[in-house]
Short mmCIF file of C-alpha atoms and ligand atoms in Angstrom, two decimals:
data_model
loop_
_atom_site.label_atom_id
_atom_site.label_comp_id
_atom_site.label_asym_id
_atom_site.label_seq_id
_atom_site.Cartn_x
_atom_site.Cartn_y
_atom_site.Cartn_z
CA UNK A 1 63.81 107.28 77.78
CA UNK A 2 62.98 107.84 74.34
CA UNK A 3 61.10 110.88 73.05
CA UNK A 4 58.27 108.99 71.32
CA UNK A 5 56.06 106.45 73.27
CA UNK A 6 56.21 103.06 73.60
CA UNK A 7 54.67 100.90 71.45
CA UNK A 8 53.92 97.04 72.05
CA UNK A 9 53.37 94.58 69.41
CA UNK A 10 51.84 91.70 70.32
CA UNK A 11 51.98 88.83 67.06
CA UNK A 12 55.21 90.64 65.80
CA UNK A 13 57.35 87.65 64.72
CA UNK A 14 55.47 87.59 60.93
CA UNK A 15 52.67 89.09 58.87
CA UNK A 16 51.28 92.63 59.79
CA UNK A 17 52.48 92.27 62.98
CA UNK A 18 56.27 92.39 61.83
CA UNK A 19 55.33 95.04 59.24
CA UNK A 20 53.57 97.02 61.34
CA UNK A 21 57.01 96.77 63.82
CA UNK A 22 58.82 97.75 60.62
CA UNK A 23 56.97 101.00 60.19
CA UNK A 24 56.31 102.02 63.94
CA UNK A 25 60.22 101.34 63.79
CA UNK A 26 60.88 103.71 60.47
CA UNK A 27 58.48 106.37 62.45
CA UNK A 28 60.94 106.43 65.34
CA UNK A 29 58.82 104.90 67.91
CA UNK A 30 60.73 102.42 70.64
CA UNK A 31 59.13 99.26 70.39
CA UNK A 32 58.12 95.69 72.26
CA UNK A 33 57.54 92.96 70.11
CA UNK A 34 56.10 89.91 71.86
CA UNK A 35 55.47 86.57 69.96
CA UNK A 36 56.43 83.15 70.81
CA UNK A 37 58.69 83.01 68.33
CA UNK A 38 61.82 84.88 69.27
CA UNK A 39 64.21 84.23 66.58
CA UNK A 40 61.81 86.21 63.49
CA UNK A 41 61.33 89.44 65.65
CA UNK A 42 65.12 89.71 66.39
CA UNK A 43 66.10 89.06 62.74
CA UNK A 44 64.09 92.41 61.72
CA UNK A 45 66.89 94.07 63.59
CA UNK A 46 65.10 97.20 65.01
CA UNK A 47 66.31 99.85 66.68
CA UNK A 48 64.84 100.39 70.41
CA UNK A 49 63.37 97.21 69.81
CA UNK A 50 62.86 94.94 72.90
CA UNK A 51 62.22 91.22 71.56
CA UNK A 52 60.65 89.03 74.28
CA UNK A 53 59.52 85.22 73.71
CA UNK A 54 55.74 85.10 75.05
CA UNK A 55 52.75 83.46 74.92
CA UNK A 56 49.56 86.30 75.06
CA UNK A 57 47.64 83.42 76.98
CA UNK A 58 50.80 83.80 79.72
CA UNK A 59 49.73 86.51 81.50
CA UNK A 60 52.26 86.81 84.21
CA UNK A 61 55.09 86.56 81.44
CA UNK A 62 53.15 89.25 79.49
CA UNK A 63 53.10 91.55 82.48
CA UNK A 64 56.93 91.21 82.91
CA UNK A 65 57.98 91.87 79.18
CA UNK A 66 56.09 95.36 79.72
CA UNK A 67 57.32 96.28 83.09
CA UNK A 68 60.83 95.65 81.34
CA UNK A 69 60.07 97.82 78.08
CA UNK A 70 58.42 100.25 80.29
CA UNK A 71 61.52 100.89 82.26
CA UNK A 72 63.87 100.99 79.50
CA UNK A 73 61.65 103.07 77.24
CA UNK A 74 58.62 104.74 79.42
CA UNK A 75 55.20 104.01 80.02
CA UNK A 76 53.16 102.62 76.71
CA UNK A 77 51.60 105.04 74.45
CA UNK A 78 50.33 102.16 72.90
CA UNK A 79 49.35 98.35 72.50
CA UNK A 80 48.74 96.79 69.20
CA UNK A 81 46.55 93.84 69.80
CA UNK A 82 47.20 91.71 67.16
CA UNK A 83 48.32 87.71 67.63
CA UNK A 84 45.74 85.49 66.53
CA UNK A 85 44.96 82.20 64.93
CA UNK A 86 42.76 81.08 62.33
CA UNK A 87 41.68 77.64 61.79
CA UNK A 88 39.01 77.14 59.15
CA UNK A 89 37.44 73.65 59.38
CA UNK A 90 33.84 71.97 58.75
CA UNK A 91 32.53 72.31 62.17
CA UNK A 92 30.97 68.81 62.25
CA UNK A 93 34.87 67.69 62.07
CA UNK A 94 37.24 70.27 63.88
CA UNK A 95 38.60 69.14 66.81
CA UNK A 96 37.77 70.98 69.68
CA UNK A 97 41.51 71.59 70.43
CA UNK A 98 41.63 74.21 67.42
CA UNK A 99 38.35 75.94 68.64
CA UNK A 100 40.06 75.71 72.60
CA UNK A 101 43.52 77.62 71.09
CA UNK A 102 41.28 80.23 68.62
CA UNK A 103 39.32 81.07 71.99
CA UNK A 104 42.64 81.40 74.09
CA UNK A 105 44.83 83.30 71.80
CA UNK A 106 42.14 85.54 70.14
CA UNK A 107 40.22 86.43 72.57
CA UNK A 108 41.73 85.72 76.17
CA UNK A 109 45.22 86.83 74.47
CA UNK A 110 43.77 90.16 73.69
CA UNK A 111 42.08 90.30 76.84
CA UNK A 112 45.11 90.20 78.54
CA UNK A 113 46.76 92.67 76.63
CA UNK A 114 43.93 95.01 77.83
CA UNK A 115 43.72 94.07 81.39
CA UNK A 116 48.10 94.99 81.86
CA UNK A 117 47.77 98.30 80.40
CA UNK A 118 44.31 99.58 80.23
CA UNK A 119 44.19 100.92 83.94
CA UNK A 120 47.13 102.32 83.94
CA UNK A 121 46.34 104.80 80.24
CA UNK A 122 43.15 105.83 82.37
CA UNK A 123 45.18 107.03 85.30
CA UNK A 124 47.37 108.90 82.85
CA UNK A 125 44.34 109.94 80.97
CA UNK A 126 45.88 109.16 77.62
CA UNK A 127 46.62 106.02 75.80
CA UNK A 128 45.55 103.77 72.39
CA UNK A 129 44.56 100.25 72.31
CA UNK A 130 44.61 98.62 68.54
CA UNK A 131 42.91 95.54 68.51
CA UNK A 132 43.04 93.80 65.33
CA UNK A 133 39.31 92.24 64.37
CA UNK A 134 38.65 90.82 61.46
CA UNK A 135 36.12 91.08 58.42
CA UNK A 136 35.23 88.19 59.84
CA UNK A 137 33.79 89.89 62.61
CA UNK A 138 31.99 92.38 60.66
CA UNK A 139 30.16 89.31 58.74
CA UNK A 140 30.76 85.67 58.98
CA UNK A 141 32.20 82.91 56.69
CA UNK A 142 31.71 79.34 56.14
CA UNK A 143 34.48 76.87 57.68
CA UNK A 144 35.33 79.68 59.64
CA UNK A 145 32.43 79.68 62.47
CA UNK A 146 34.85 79.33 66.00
CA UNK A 147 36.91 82.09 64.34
CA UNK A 148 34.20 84.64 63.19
CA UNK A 149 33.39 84.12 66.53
CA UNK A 150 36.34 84.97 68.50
CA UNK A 151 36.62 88.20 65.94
CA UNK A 152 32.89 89.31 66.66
CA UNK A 153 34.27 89.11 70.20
CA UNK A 154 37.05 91.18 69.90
CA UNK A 155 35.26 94.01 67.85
CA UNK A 156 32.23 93.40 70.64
CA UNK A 157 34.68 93.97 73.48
CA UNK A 158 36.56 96.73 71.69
CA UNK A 159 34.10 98.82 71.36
CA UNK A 160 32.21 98.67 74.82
CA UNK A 161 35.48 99.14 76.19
CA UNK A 162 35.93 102.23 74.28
CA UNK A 163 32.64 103.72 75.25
CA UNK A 164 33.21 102.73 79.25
CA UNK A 165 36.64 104.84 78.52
CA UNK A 166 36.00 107.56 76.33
CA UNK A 167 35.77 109.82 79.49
CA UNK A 168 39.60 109.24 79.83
CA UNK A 169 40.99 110.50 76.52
CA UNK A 170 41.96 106.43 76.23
CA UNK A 171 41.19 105.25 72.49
CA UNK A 172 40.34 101.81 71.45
CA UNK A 173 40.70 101.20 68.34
CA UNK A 174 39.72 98.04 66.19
CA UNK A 175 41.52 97.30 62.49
CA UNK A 176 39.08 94.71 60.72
CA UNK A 177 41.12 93.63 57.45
CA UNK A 178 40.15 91.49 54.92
CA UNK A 179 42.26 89.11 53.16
CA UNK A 180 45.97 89.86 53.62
CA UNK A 181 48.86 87.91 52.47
CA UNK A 182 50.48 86.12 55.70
CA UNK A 183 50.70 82.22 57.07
CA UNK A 184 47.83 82.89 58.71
CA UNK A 185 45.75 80.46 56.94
CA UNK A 186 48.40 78.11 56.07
CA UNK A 187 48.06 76.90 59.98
CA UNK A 188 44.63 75.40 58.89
CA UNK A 189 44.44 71.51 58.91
CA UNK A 190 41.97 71.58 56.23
CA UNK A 191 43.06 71.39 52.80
CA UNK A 192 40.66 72.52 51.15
CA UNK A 193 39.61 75.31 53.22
CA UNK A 194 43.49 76.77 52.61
CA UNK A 195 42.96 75.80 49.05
CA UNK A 196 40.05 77.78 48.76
CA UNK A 197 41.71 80.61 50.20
CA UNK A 198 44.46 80.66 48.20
CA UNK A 199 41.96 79.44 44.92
CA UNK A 200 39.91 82.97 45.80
CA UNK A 201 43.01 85.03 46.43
CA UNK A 202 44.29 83.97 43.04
CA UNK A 203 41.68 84.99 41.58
CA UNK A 204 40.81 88.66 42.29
CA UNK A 205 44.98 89.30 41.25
CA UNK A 206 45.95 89.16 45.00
CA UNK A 207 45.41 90.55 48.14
CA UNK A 208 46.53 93.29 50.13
CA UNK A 209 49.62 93.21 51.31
CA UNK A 210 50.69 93.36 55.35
CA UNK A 211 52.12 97.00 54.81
CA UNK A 212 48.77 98.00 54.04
CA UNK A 213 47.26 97.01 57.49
CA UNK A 214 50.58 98.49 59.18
CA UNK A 215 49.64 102.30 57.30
CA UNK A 216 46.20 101.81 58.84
CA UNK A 217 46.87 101.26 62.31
CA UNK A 218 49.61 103.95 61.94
CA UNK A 219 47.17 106.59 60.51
CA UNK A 220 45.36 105.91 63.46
CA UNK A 221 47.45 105.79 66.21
CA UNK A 222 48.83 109.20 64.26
CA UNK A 223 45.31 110.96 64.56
CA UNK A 224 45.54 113.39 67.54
CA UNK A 225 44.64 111.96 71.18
CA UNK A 226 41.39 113.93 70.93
CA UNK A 227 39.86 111.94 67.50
CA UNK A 228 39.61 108.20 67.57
CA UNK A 229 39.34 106.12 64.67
CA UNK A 230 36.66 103.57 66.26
CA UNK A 231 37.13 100.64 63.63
CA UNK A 232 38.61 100.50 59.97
CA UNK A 233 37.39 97.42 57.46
CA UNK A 234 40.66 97.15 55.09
CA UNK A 235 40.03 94.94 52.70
CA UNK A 236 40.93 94.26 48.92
CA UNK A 237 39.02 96.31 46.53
CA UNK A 238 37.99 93.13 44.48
CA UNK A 239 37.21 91.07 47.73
CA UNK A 240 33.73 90.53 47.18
CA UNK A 241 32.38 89.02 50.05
P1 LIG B 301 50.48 85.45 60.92
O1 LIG B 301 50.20 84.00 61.10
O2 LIG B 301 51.50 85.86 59.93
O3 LIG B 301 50.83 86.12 62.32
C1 LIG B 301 50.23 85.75 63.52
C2 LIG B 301 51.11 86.23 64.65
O4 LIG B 301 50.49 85.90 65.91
C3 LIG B 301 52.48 85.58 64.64
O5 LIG B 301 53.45 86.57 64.90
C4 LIG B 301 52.41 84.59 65.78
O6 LIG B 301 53.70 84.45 66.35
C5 LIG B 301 51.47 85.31 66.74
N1 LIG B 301 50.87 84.42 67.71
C6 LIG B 301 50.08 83.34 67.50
N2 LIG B 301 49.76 82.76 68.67
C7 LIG B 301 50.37 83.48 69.65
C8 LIG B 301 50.43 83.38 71.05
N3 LIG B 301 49.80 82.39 71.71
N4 LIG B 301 51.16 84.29 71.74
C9 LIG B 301 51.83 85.28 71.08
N5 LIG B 301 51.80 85.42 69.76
C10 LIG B 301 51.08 84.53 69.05
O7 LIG B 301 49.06 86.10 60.56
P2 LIG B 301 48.58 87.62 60.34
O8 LIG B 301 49.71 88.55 60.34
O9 LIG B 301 47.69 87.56 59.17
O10 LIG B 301 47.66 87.82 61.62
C11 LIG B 301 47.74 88.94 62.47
C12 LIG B 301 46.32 89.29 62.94
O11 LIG B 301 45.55 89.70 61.81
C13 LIG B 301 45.55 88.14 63.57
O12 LIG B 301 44.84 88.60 64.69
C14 LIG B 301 44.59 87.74 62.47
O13 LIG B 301 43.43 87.11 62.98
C15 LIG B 301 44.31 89.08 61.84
N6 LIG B 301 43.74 89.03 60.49
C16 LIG B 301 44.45 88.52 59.45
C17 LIG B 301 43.88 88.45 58.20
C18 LIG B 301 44.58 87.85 57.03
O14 LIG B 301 43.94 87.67 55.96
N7 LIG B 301 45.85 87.51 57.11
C19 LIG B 301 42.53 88.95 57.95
C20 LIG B 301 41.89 89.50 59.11
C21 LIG B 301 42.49 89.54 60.33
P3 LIG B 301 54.30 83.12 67.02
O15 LIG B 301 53.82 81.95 66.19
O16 LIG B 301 55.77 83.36 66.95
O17 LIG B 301 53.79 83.11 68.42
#
């Protein structure tokens, strides 16, 4: 057992889920980093790190890659809610197979993550949940309607979750960043919707990096148990919209 909580990653084989592994890692925390990808979250070569190939959507294989980290490392002091997908498309022309997988991962995913270790924080009256919204579900975007919506669903759900808890010193919190620099958008299928991206990115001199998201969810989790950070919107100072 380790003298810090447990922390589980969920989305930790690139982007700000790997950096926020990274600094949860430097911080001394034991960790379980879940993504399907296997290979990325081993090669950051963590300490107390437990690496486990799954899919959020799995929920059975989800439940046994905590029990596992749970008995090596203690019960969870917290779950960092962050795989997701974007695919930005004219919606006259997406195929309903992206809008099927943005549902699944971002919303059902995270639901999941809830549901294996929500009850179990209120019995132990103590616990974080970090659910990683978007900007994009603070206000919405064109090309981007299926996701917007899956993000207004996650800040919608982590928040009426948090008030249904409060009463158990359990803390939902939601990060909403803007535009960070990851693959995430490089999984789109249209060109010029990534173009764009990139075209806007270019031209405010960057965005923010993943290690900026990582501090945030870290300041938060860091707060004490008895103030909760209900939702951060980290975004690039010249990010306009
Ligand atoms: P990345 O594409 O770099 O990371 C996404 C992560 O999610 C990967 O580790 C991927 O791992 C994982 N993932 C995807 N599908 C699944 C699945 N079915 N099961 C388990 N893991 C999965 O993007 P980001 O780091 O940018 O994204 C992280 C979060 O931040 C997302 O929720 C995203 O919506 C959000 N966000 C990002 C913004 C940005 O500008 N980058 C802005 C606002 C929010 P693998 O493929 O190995 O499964």
């Amino acid at each position: 057992m380790s003298e810090k909580p447990l922390v589980i990653i969920t989305g930790a084989s690139s982007g700000i889920g790997a950096a926020t592994s990274r600094l949860f890692s430097e911080n001394g925390y034991p960790l379980l980093l879940l993504a399907r990808r296997l290979e990325p979250m081993e090669a950051l070569d963590l300490p107390n790190a437990l690496c486990r190939a799954v899919d959020v959507c799995d929920l059975e294989s989800f439940r046994d890659a905590i029990t596992e980290a749970e008995e090596r490392f203690g019960k969870a002091g917290c779950l960092v809610n962050n795989a997701g997908v974007m695919f930005c498309a004219d919606p006259a022309t997406q195929s309903v197979d992206e809008w099927q997988t943005m549902l699944d991962v971002n919303v059902r995913g995270l639901l999941n993550g809830i549901h294996l270790v929500l009850a179990d924080m209120m019995a132990r009256q103590t616990g974080t949940i970090v659910n990683i919204g978007s900007i994009a579900g603070v206000k919405t975007f064109p090309k981007h309607a299926v996701y917007c919506g899956t993000k207004f669903a996650v800040h919608a759900i982590s928040e009426t979750i948090r008030q249904e808890v409060s009463g158990s010193d359990v803390r939902l919190v939601t990060i909403a960043p803007g535009m960070v620099e990851t693959d995430l958008v490089n999984a789109s299928t249209d060109q010029a919707a990534r173009d764009g991206w990139w075209d806007y990115a270019n031209q405010i001199g960057g965005v923010l990096q993943p290690e900026s998201i990582a501090q945030s969810i870290l300041f938060a989790y860091q707060m004490p148990q008895s103030v909760c950070v209900r939702e951060m919107v980290v975004c690039p100072t010249r990010q306009e919209p």
